[in-house]
Amino acid sequence: MKVMAIVLAAGQGKRMKSKLYKVLHQVSGKPMVGHVWNTVKEARSERTVVVVGHGADAVKGYLGDGAEYVLQEQQLGTGHAVQQAEALLGSEEGTTIVICGDTPLVRAETIQSMLELHSSTGAAATVLTASFDNPTGYGRVIRGGDTVERIVEQKDCTPEEAAVKEINTGTYCFDNKKLFAALAQVKNDNAQGEFYLTDVIGIFRGAGEIVQGYCTSDLAEAIGVNDRVALAEAEGYMRERINRKHLLEGVTLIDASSTYIEADVRIGSDTIIYPGTVLRGSTVIGEDCVIGPNADIQDSVIGNGVTVKYSVADQSVIGNESSVGPYANLRPGSKLGVGCKIGDFVELKNATLDDGSKVSHLSYVGDAKVGKDVNIGCGAITVNYDGFNKSVTEIGDNAFVGSNVNLIAPVKIGEGAYVVAGSTITHDVPAGDLSIARERQVNKPGYADKIRARAKVKKENAKKAKPE
């Protein structure tokens, strides 16, 4: 059975009250249409057509060349939207999934179960339904025995139909050719003056076709996001789903309610995530790590046995058995080898530290290449910017950089070299050398008392000069 998909993503979403096109609003770090796109791919759709309208270029820019696109210039209803795909899919044999781009919580497993029911019963259409205690606002699914007779929109319901609790979620499987043949018969003589996709169900039943309803037990799958309230609700459900997945895969979340993990994050078993932690983007975390509390990690790769607490890492790599924090900031391009230590109030930017190197506290290392087993002391900095250009600092294996050292890039510190605390280094230091770049200390006996006396006189004179 060939599977295709039509994603309805043409609505402007005025109720979102946003400049951002509706389906591009994010749920757990990914645009809603991205979640839907992944769902139909996982359901093995061979061709996916996205119906775009307002914000078409933005949707195309996000999804790229993997999809095919059709434009719905006028918003004349869901039936009209699906009809726009006829030129691309109308002649194909197979089953077509129709799904809205603002339903990020529909799961691929559910779609696959629908497809199985659809195929095994020879249905012309299968509708994803849910049963709500309060179904107000949803189209009602009217059954005749085990099959679906019709779907009635809320505004067109009779009192008896309005009392039905089973609702249409807006996700379907159709026999592709029968779908487009039925769409040609849909009319817009309804309260909204629109061409409803749901009218296809009545047309199928009138022709003696089988229409199935697959009722999901996960009510979150029925959520269509039309405003910020529904967006927040979808976010909550998605966070719960993501956290549950990680828990079942052997990750410990000390307090799941105060942990934010985006959809594409991967975490190894026996890793512990403490409260206040935010894991975003394409972050990958290994096994046996301790992350948090209050770690903010984005688009980074973290090895096994790593500790990160009260710190930020963005587009960085942290090697096995390394530790970061507290209060460290790893900016884009930071890369730590095995067993590195980045301590409190240390900032790295576009810097590579090889195995065993340490920057323990209060330092800045930017645009640098640091070798193995290097110690960079408290308050040391690489001076990488001259107001116009960035330059690189290189530090060889086993070098020692003392506290409050300024390394004025471009500069190279050789293997095993020793830079004395308080030095400002402007020239290369050869391997094995000791470098001192500071004024020789001079002590002036009794001079401290003279300075205090002078300051006291100045203070008294200032008091006398002050007007009453």
CSV table of C-alpha atoms in Angstrom, one decimal:
chain,number,residue,atom,x,y,z
A,1,MET,CA,0.0,0.0,0.0
A,2,LYS,CA,1.5,3.3,-1.1
A,3,VAL,CA,1.1,6.0,1.6
A,4,MET,CA,1.0,9.7,0.9
A,5,ALA,CA,0.2,12.7,3.0
A,6,ILE,CA,-1.4,16.1,2.7
A,7,VAL,CA,-0.5,18.6,5.5
A,8,LEU,CA,-2.9,21.5,5.8
A,9,ALA,CA,-0.8,24.6,6.6
A,10,ALA,CA,-2.5,27.5,4.9
A,11,GLY,CA,-4.4,29.2,7.8
A,12,GLN,CA,-3.1,32.6,8.9
A,13,GLY,CA,-3.9,32.0,12.6
A,14,LYS,CA,-5.3,35.4,13.5
A,15,ARG,CA,-6.2,34.3,17.0
A,16,MET,CA,-2.5,33.8,17.7
A,17,LYS,CA,-2.2,37.6,17.5
A,18,SER,CA,1.3,37.2,16.2
A,19,LYS,CA,3.5,38.3,13.3
A,20,LEU,CA,4.7,34.7,13.1
A,21,TYR,CA,2.8,32.3,10.8
A,22,LYS,CA,0.7,30.0,13.0
A,23,VAL,CA,2.2,26.6,12.1
A,24,LEU,CA,5.7,27.9,12.8
A,25,HIS,CA,5.0,28.6,16.4
A,26,GLN,CA,7.1,26.2,18.5
A,27,VAL,CA,6.1,23.4,20.8
A,28,SER,CA,9.1,22.0,22.7
A,29,GLY,CA,11.6,23.7,20.5
A,30,LYS,CA,10.2,22.7,17.2
A,31,PRO,CA,7.6,24.5,14.9
A,32,MET,CA,4.3,22.7,15.0
A,33,VAL,CA,4.5,21.9,11.3
A,34,GLY,CA,7.8,20.3,12.0
A,35,HIS,CA,6.2,17.9,14.5
A,36,VAL,CA,3.5,17.0,11.9
A,37,TRP,CA,6.1,16.6,9.2
A,38,ASN,CA,8.1,14.1,11.4
A,39,THR,CA,4.9,12.2,12.2
A,40,VAL,CA,3.9,11.6,8.6
A,41,LYS,CA,7.5,10.6,7.7
A,42,GLU,CA,7.6,8.1,10.6
A,43,ALA,CA,4.3,6.8,9.3
A,44,ARG,CA,6.2,6.1,6.0
A,45,SER,CA,4.6,8.6,3.8
A,46,GLU,CA,6.3,8.4,0.4
A,47,ARG,CA,5.0,11.7,-0.9
A,48,THR,CA,4.0,14.6,1.3
A,49,VAL,CA,2.2,17.7,-0.1
A,50,VAL,CA,2.0,20.8,2.2
A,51,VAL,CA,-0.9,23.2,1.4
A,52,VAL,CA,0.4,26.7,2.1
A,53,GLY,CA,-1.2,30.1,2.0
A,54,HIS,CA,-0.3,33.0,4.3
A,55,GLY,CA,3.4,32.8,5.1
A,56,ALA,CA,4.1,30.2,2.3
A,57,ASP,CA,7.7,31.3,1.9
A,58,ALA,CA,8.4,30.9,5.7
A,59,VAL,CA,7.0,27.4,5.7
A,60,LYS,CA,8.9,26.4,2.6
A,61,GLY,CA,12.1,27.9,4.1
A,62,TYR,CA,11.7,25.7,7.2
A,63,LEU,CA,10.6,22.4,5.6
A,64,GLY,CA,12.9,22.7,2.6
A,65,ASP,CA,12.9,20.5,-0.5
A,66,GLY,CA,11.7,17.4,1.2
A,67,ALA,CA,8.1,18.3,0.7
A,68,GLU,CA,5.9,19.3,-2.3
A,69,TYR,CA,3.9,22.5,-2.0
A,70,VAL,CA,0.6,23.8,-3.3
A,71,LEU,CA,-0.9,27.2,-2.7
A,72,GLN,CA,-4.4,27.8,-1.4
A,73,GLU,CA,-4.8,31.5,-2.3
A,74,GLN,CA,-8.3,31.9,-0.8
A,75,GLN,CA,-9.3,30.3,2.5
A,76,LEU,CA,-12.5,28.5,1.4
A,77,GLY,CA,-12.4,25.6,3.9
A,78,THR,CA,-10.6,22.3,4.5
A,79,GLY,CA,-12.2,20.5,1.5
A,80,HIS,CA,-11.0,23.3,-0.8
A,81,ALA,CA,-7.5,23.1,0.8
A,82,VAL,CA,-7.2,19.4,0.1
A,83,GLN,CA,-8.5,19.9,-3.4
A,84,GLN,CA,-5.4,22.0,-4.2
A,85,ALA,CA,-3.3,18.8,-4.0
A,86,GLU,CA,-5.2,17.1,-6.8
A,87,ALA,CA,-2.9,18.1,-9.6
A,88,LEU,CA,0.0,16.4,-7.7
A,89,LEU,CA,-1.7,13.4,-6.2
A,90,GLY,CA,-5.1,12.9,-7.9
A,91,SER,CA,-4.0,10.1,-10.2
A,92,GLU,CA,-2.1,8.1,-7.6
A,93,GLU,CA,-3.2,4.7,-6.2
A,94,GLY,CA,-2.9,4.3,-2.5
A,95,THR,CA,-3.8,5.8,0.8
A,96,THR,CA,-3.5,9.5,1.7
A,97,ILE,CA,-3.2,10.8,5.2
A,98,VAL,CA,-4.8,14.3,5.7
A,99,ILE,CA,-3.5,16.1,8.8
A,100,CYS,CA,-3.5,19.7,10.0
A,101,GLY,CA,-0.2,21.5,10.5
A,102,ASP,CA,-1.3,22.8,13.9
A,103,THR,CA,-1.8,19.3,15.5
A,104,PRO,CA,1.7,18.7,16.8
A,105,LEU,CA,0.6,16.0,19.3
A,106,VAL,CA,-0.6,13.4,16.8
A,107,ARG,CA,1.7,10.4,17.1
A,108,ALA,CA,3.1,8.3,14.2
A,109,GLU,CA,2.0,5.1,16.1
A,110,THR,CA,-1.6,6.4,16.0
A,111,ILE,CA,-1.4,7.1,12.3
A,112,GLN,CA,0.0,3.6,11.7
A,113,SER,CA,-2.9,2.0,13.7
A,114,MET,CA,-5.3,4.0,11.6
A,115,LEU,CA,-3.7,2.8,8.4
A,116,GLU,CA,-3.9,-0.8,9.6
A,117,LEU,CA,-7.6,-0.4,10.4
A,118,HIS,CA,-8.2,1.4,7.1
A,119,SER,CA,-6.5,-1.3,5.1
A,120,SER,CA,-7.9,-4.4,6.9
A,121,THR,CA,-11.5,-3.2,6.6
A,122,GLY,CA,-11.4,-1.9,3.0
A,123,ALA,CA,-12.5,1.5,4.1
A,124,ALA,CA,-12.8,4.5,1.8
A,125,ALA,CA,-12.0,6.8,4.8
A,126,THR,CA,-10.8,6.3,8.4
A,127,VAL,CA,-11.3,9.2,10.8
A,128,LEU,CA,-9.2,9.8,14.0
A,129,THR,CA,-11.7,10.4,16.7
A,130,ALA,CA,-11.6,11.1,20.5
A,131,SER,CA,-14.3,11.1,23.2
A,132,PHE,CA,-14.6,14.3,25.3
A,133,ASP,CA,-16.9,14.9,28.2
A,134,ASN,CA,-17.3,18.4,26.9
A,135,PRO,CA,-17.1,18.3,23.1
A,136,THR,CA,-18.2,21.9,22.5
A,137,GLY,CA,-16.5,23.4,19.5
A,138,TYR,CA,-15.6,20.1,17.8
A,139,GLY,CA,-17.3,18.4,14.9
A,140,ARG,CA,-19.4,15.4,16.1
A,141,VAL,CA,-18.9,11.9,14.8
A,142,ILE,CA,-22.3,10.3,14.1
A,143,ARG,CA,-22.0,6.6,13.9
A,144,GLY,CA,-24.3,3.9,12.6
A,145,GLY,CA,-23.2,0.7,14.4
A,146,ASP,CA,-19.5,0.2,14.1
A,147,THR,CA,-19.0,2.6,11.1
A,148,VAL,CA,-19.2,6.4,10.8
A,149,GLU,CA,-22.2,7.8,9.0
A,150,ARG,CA,-21.3,11.4,8.9
A,151,ILE,CA,-19.4,14.2,10.7
A,152,VAL,CA,-21.4,17.3,11.7
A,153,GLU,CA,-19.7,20.6,12.5
A,154,GLN,CA,-20.6,22.3,15.7
A,155,LYS,CA,-22.5,25.2,14.1
A,156,ASP,CA,-24.6,22.7,12.0
A,157,CYS,CA,-25.5,20.3,14.8
A,158,THR,CA,-29.0,19.5,15.9
A,159,PRO,CA,-29.5,19.3,19.7
A,160,GLU,CA,-29.3,15.5,19.5
A,161,GLU,CA,-26.1,15.6,17.5
A,162,ALA,CA,-24.6,18.3,19.8
A,163,ALA,CA,-25.0,15.8,22.7
A,164,VAL,CA,-22.6,13.3,21.0
A,165,LYS,CA,-19.3,13.1,22.9
A,166,GLU,CA,-17.2,11.5,20.1
A,167,ILE,CA,-15.5,14.2,18.1
A,168,ASN,CA,-13.5,14.6,14.9
A,169,THR,CA,-9.8,15.4,15.5
A,170,GLY,CA,-9.3,16.5,11.9
A,171,THR,CA,-6.9,13.7,11.0
A,172,TYR,CA,-7.9,11.2,8.3
A,173,CYS,CA,-6.8,8.3,6.0
A,174,PHE,CA,-8.5,8.2,2.6
A,175,ASP,CA,-8.5,6.0,-0.5
A,176,ASN,CA,-6.7,8.6,-2.6
A,177,LYS,CA,-8.7,8.4,-5.8
A,178,LYS,CA,-12.0,8.2,-4.0
A,179,LEU,CA,-11.0,11.2,-2.0
A,180,PHE,CA,-10.6,13.5,-5.0
A,181,ALA,CA,-13.7,12.1,-6.7
A,182,ALA,CA,-15.8,12.9,-3.6
A,183,LEU,CA,-14.3,16.4,-3.2
A,184,ALA,CA,-15.7,17.3,-6.6
A,185,GLN,CA,-19.2,16.8,-5.2
A,186,VAL,CA,-18.7,18.9,-2.0
A,187,LYS,CA,-20.9,22.0,-1.8
A,188,ASN,CA,-20.6,25.1,0.5
A,189,ASP,CA,-24.3,25.4,1.6
A,190,ASN,CA,-23.5,25.5,5.3
A,191,ALA,CA,-23.3,28.0,8.2
A,192,GLN,CA,-19.7,29.0,7.3
A,193,GLY,CA,-20.2,29.0,3.5
A,194,GLU,CA,-17.1,26.8,3.2
A,195,PHE,CA,-16.2,23.5,1.5
A,196,TYR,CA,-15.9,21.1,4.4
A,197,LEU,CA,-13.6,18.1,4.1
A,198,THR,CA,-16.0,16.3,6.5
A,199,ASP,CA,-18.8,16.3,3.9
A,200,VAL,CA,-16.7,13.7,2.0
A,201,ILE,CA,-17.8,11.2,4.7
A,202,GLY,CA,-21.5,11.6,3.9
A,203,ILE,CA,-20.8,11.3,0.2
A,204,PHE,CA,-18.9,8.0,0.8
A,205,ARG,CA,-21.7,6.6,2.9
A,206,GLY,CA,-24.3,7.6,0.3
A,207,ALA,CA,-22.3,5.6,-2.2
A,208,GLY,CA,-22.2,2.6,0.1
A,209,GLU,CA,-18.6,3.0,1.0
A,210,ILE,CA,-17.2,1.9,4.4
A,211,VAL,CA,-16.0,4.7,6.7
A,212,GLN,CA,-14.2,3.8,9.9
A,213,GLY,CA,-13.5,5.7,13.1
A,214,TYR,CA,-10.3,5.1,15.1
A,215,CYS,CA,-10.8,6.4,18.6
A,216,THR,CA,-7.6,7.5,20.3
A,217,SER,CA,-7.1,7.0,24.0
A,218,ASP,CA,-4.7,10.0,24.1
A,219,LEU,CA,-6.9,13.1,24.2
A,220,ALA,CA,-3.9,15.3,23.6
A,221,GLU,CA,-3.9,14.1,20.0
A,222,ALA,CA,-7.1,16.0,19.4
A,223,ILE,CA,-5.6,19.4,20.3
A,224,GLY,CA,-5.5,21.8,17.3
A,225,VAL,CA,-3.6,25.0,18.2
A,226,ASN,CA,-5.6,28.1,17.3
A,227,ASP,CA,-4.5,30.5,20.0
A,228,ARG,CA,-1.8,31.0,22.7
A,229,VAL,CA,-3.9,29.2,25.3
A,230,ALA,CA,-4.0,26.0,23.2
A,231,LEU,CA,-0.3,26.5,22.4
A,232,ALA,CA,0.6,26.5,26.1
A,233,GLU,CA,-1.7,23.4,26.6
A,234,ALA,CA,0.1,21.6,23.8
A,235,GLU,CA,3.5,22.5,25.2
A,236,GLY,CA,2.5,21.0,28.6
A,237,TYR,CA,1.4,17.7,27.0
A,238,MET,CA,4.5,17.6,24.8
A,239,ARG,CA,6.8,18.2,27.8
A,240,GLU,CA,5.1,15.4,29.7
A,241,ARG,CA,5.4,13.0,26.8
A,242,ILE,CA,9.1,13.9,26.2
A,243,ASN,CA,10.0,13.5,29.9
A,244,ARG,CA,8.2,10.2,30.1
A,245,LYS,CA,10.2,8.9,27.1
A,246,HIS,CA,13.5,9.8,28.8
A,247,LEU,CA,12.4,8.3,32.1
A,248,LEU,CA,11.5,5.0,30.4
A,249,GLU,CA,14.9,5.0,28.7
A,250,GLY,CA,16.8,5.1,32.0
A,251,VAL,CA,17.3,8.8,32.6
A,252,THR,CA,16.6,10.2,36.1
A,253,LEU,CA,14.7,13.5,36.3
A,254,ILE,CA,14.8,14.7,39.9
A,255,ASP,CA,11.9,17.0,39.3
A,256,ALA,CA,10.3,16.6,35.9
A,257,SER,CA,8.0,19.5,36.4
A,258,SER,CA,10.9,21.9,36.6
A,259,THR,CA,13.0,20.4,33.8
A,260,TYR,CA,12.6,21.6,30.2
A,261,ILE,CA,13.8,19.2,27.5
A,262,GLU,CA,13.1,19.9,23.8
A,263,ALA,CA,11.9,17.3,21.3
A,264,ASP,CA,15.2,16.5,19.6
A,265,VAL,CA,17.4,16.1,22.7
A,266,ARG,CA,18.9,12.7,23.3
A,267,ILE,CA,20.1,11.5,26.7
A,268,GLY,CA,22.0,8.3,27.7
A,269,SER,CA,21.0,6.0,30.5
A,270,ASP,CA,21.9,6.6,34.1
A,271,THR,CA,22.2,10.3,33.5
A,272,ILE,CA,20.7,12.4,36.3
A,273,ILE,CA,19.0,15.7,35.4
A,274,TYR,CA,18.5,18.1,38.3
A,275,PRO,CA,15.8,20.8,38.6
A,276,GLY,CA,16.0,24.0,36.6
A,277,THR,CA,17.8,22.4,33.7
A,278,VAL,CA,17.0,23.5,30.1
A,279,LEU,CA,18.1,21.2,27.3
A,280,ARG,CA,17.5,22.5,23.8
A,281,GLY,CA,18.0,22.0,20.1
A,282,SER,CA,20.0,19.0,18.9
A,283,THR,CA,21.8,18.4,22.2
A,284,VAL,CA,23.2,14.9,22.8
A,285,ILE,CA,24.1,13.8,26.4
A,286,GLY,CA,25.9,10.6,27.1
A,287,GLU,CA,25.6,8.1,29.9
A,288,ASP,CA,26.3,8.5,33.6
A,289,CYS,CA,26.3,12.3,33.5
A,290,VAL,CA,25.1,14.7,36.2
A,291,ILE,CA,23.4,17.8,34.6
A,292,GLY,CA,22.2,20.7,36.7
A,293,PRO,CA,20.8,22.1,38.7
A,294,ASN,CA,20.2,25.1,36.5
A,295,ALA,CA,22.2,24.1,33.5
A,296,ASP,CA,21.2,25.6,30.1
A,297,ILE,CA,22.6,23.5,27.2
A,298,GLN,CA,21.8,24.1,23.6
A,299,ASP,CA,22.9,22.3,20.4
A,300,SER,CA,25.8,20.7,22.3
A,301,VAL,CA,27.4,17.2,22.5
A,302,ILE,CA,28.3,15.9,25.9
A,303,GLY,CA,30.2,12.7,26.5
A,304,ASN,CA,29.9,10.1,29.3
A,305,GLY,CA,30.5,10.8,32.9
A,306,VAL,CA,30.3,14.6,32.6
A,307,THR,CA,29.1,17.0,35.3
A,308,VAL,CA,27.6,20.4,34.3
A,309,LYS,CA,26.0,22.5,37.1
A,310,TYR,CA,24.8,26.1,37.1
A,311,SER,CA,26.3,26.7,33.7
A,312,VAL,CA,25.6,27.5,30.1
A,313,ALA,CA,26.8,25.6,27.0
A,314,ASP,CA,25.9,26.6,23.5
A,315,GLN,CA,27.1,24.8,20.4
A,316,SER,CA,29.9,23.2,22.4
A,317,VAL,CA,31.5,19.8,22.9
A,318,ILE,CA,32.3,18.4,26.3
A,319,GLY,CA,34.5,15.3,26.5
A,320,ASN,CA,34.1,12.3,28.7
A,321,GLU,CA,34.7,12.7,32.5
A,322,SER,CA,34.9,16.5,32.2
A,323,SER,CA,33.3,18.9,34.7
A,324,VAL,CA,31.9,22.3,34.0
A,325,GLY,CA,30.8,24.9,36.6
A,326,PRO,CA,29.4,26.3,38.6
A,327,TYR,CA,28.6,29.5,36.7
A,328,ALA,CA,30.7,28.8,33.6
A,329,ASN,CA,29.8,29.9,30.1
A,330,LEU,CA,30.8,27.8,27.1
A,331,ARG,CA,30.0,29.9,24.1
A,332,PRO,CA,29.8,28.6,20.5
A,333,GLY,CA,32.9,26.7,19.3
A,334,SER,CA,34.1,25.6,22.7
A,335,LYS,CA,35.5,22.0,22.7
A,336,LEU,CA,36.8,20.1,25.7
A,337,GLY,CA,38.7,16.9,25.6
A,338,VAL,CA,38.6,14.0,28.1
A,339,GLY,CA,38.9,14.9,31.8
A,340,CYS,CA,38.9,18.7,31.5
A,341,LYS,CA,37.9,21.0,34.2
A,342,ILE,CA,36.1,24.4,33.7
A,343,GLY,CA,35.4,26.0,37.0
A,344,ASP,CA,33.4,28.9,38.4
A,345,PHE,CA,33.0,32.1,36.4
A,346,VAL,CA,35.1,30.8,33.5
A,347,GLU,CA,34.1,31.8,29.9
A,348,LEU,CA,35.2,30.0,26.8
A,349,LYS,CA,34.6,31.0,23.2
A,350,ASN,CA,35.8,29.2,20.1
A,351,ALA,CA,38.4,27.5,22.2
A,352,THR,CA,39.7,23.9,22.1
A,353,LEU,CA,41.1,22.4,25.3
A,354,ASP,CA,42.8,19.0,24.9
A,355,ASP,CA,42.6,16.1,27.5
A,356,GLY,CA,43.3,16.9,31.1
A,357,SER,CA,43.5,20.7,30.8
A,358,LYS,CA,42.0,23.0,33.5
A,359,VAL,CA,40.7,26.5,33.7
A,360,SER,CA,39.5,26.5,37.3
A,361,HIS,CA,38.1,30.0,38.0
A,362,LEU,CA,37.6,33.6,36.9
A,363,SER,CA,39.2,33.3,33.5
A,364,TYR,CA,38.4,34.0,29.8
A,365,VAL,CA,39.8,31.8,27.1
A,366,GLY,CA,38.7,32.9,23.6
A,367,ASP,CA,39.9,31.9,20.1
A,368,ALA,CA,42.5,29.6,21.6
A,369,LYS,CA,44.1,26.2,21.1
A,370,VAL,CA,45.1,24.7,24.4
A,371,GLY,CA,47.1,21.4,24.5
A,372,LYS,CA,47.0,18.5,27.0
A,373,ASP,CA,47.4,18.9,30.8
A,374,VAL,CA,47.6,22.7,30.7
A,375,ASN,CA,46.8,24.6,33.8
A,376,ILE,CA,45.4,28.2,33.3
A,377,GLY,CA,45.4,30.1,36.6
A,378,CYS,CA,42.8,32.3,38.2
A,379,GLY,CA,42.0,35.5,36.3
A,380,ALA,CA,44.1,34.7,33.2
A,381,ILE,CA,42.7,35.8,29.9
A,382,THR,CA,43.5,35.5,26.2
A,383,VAL,CA,43.3,39.0,24.7
A,384,ASN,CA,41.9,38.0,21.4
A,385,TYR,CA,40.4,41.2,19.9
A,386,ASP,CA,42.2,44.4,19.0
A,387,GLY,CA,39.1,46.3,18.1
A,388,PHE,CA,39.2,45.2,14.4
A,389,ASN,CA,40.3,41.5,14.2
A,390,LYS,CA,40.3,38.3,16.3
A,391,SER,CA,43.6,36.5,16.8
A,392,VAL,CA,44.5,33.1,18.1
A,393,THR,CA,46.4,32.1,21.2
A,394,GLU,CA,48.2,28.7,21.2
A,395,ILE,CA,49.3,26.9,24.4
A,396,GLY,CA,51.3,23.7,24.2
A,397,ASP,CA,51.0,20.5,26.2
A,398,ASN,CA,51.9,20.7,29.9
A,399,ALA,CA,52.3,24.5,29.9
A,400,PHE,CA,51.5,26.5,33.1
A,401,VAL,CA,49.8,29.9,32.9
A,402,GLY,CA,49.8,31.7,36.2
A,403,SER,CA,47.1,33.8,37.8
A,404,ASN,CA,46.2,37.2,36.3
A,405,VAL,CA,48.2,36.6,33.1
A,406,ASN,CA,47.3,38.4,29.9
A,407,LEU,CA,48.1,36.6,26.7
A,408,ILE,CA,48.0,39.2,23.9
A,409,ALA,CA,47.1,37.3,20.7
A,410,PRO,CA,48.4,36.2,18.3
A,411,VAL,CA,50.9,34.5,20.7
A,412,LYS,CA,52.2,30.9,21.2
A,413,ILE,CA,53.2,29.4,24.6
A,414,GLY,CA,55.4,26.4,24.0
A,415,GLU,CA,55.2,22.9,25.4
A,416,GLY,CA,56.1,22.8,29.1
A,417,ALA,CA,56.6,26.6,29.3
A,418,TYR,CA,55.8,28.5,32.5
A,419,VAL,CA,54.3,31.9,32.5
A,420,VAL,CA,54.7,33.7,35.8
A,421,ALA,CA,51.6,35.2,37.5
A,422,GLY,CA,50.8,38.8,36.7
A,423,SER,CA,52.6,38.8,33.4
A,424,THR,CA,51.4,40.4,30.2
A,425,ILE,CA,52.7,38.3,27.3
A,426,THR,CA,53.1,40.0,23.9
A,427,HIS,CA,55.7,37.6,22.4
A,428,ASP,CA,56.0,33.9,21.9
A,429,VAL,CA,57.3,31.8,24.8
A,430,PRO,CA,59.5,28.9,23.6
A,431,ALA,CA,59.0,25.4,24.9
A,432,GLY,CA,60.4,24.8,28.4
A,433,ASP,CA,61.1,28.5,29.0
A,434,LEU,CA,59.9,30.6,32.0
A,435,SER,CA,58.5,34.0,31.0
A,436,ILE,CA,58.2,37.0,33.3
A,437,ALA,CA,56.6,40.2,31.9
A,438,ARG,CA,56.0,42.6,34.8
A,439,GLU,CA,57.7,45.5,36.7
A,440,ARG,CA,60.3,44.6,39.3
A,441,GLN,CA,58.9,45.1,42.8
A,442,VAL,CA,60.1,48.2,44.6
A,443,ASN,CA,59.5,48.8,48.4
A,444,LYS,CA,59.7,52.4,49.8
A,445,PRO,CA,60.2,52.3,53.6
A,446,GLY,CA,57.7,54.3,55.6
A,447,TYR,CA,56.0,55.7,52.5
A,448,ALA,CA,52.6,54.3,53.4
A,449,ASP,CA,52.4,56.6,56.4
A,450,LYS,CA,53.2,59.6,54.2
A,451,ILE,CA,50.4,58.7,51.8
A,452,ARG,CA,47.9,58.4,54.7
A,453,ALA,CA,48.9,61.7,56.2
A,454,ARG,CA,48.6,63.4,52.8
A,455,ALA,CA,45.2,61.9,52.3
A,456,LYS,CA,44.0,63.0,55.7
A,457,VAL,CA,45.0,66.7,55.1
A,458,LYS,CA,43.2,66.6,51.8
A,459,LYS,CA,40.0,65.3,53.4
A,460,GLU,CA,40.1,68.0,56.2
A,461,ASN,CA,40.7,70.8,53.7
A,462,ALA,CA,37.7,69.6,51.7
A,463,LYS,CA,35.5,69.7,54.9
A,464,LYS,CA,36.6,73.3,55.7
A,465,ALA,CA,35.9,74.4,52.1
A,466,LYS,CA,32.3,73.0,52.2
A,467,PRO,CA,29.7,75.8,52.7
A,468,GLU,CA,27.7,75.8,55.9
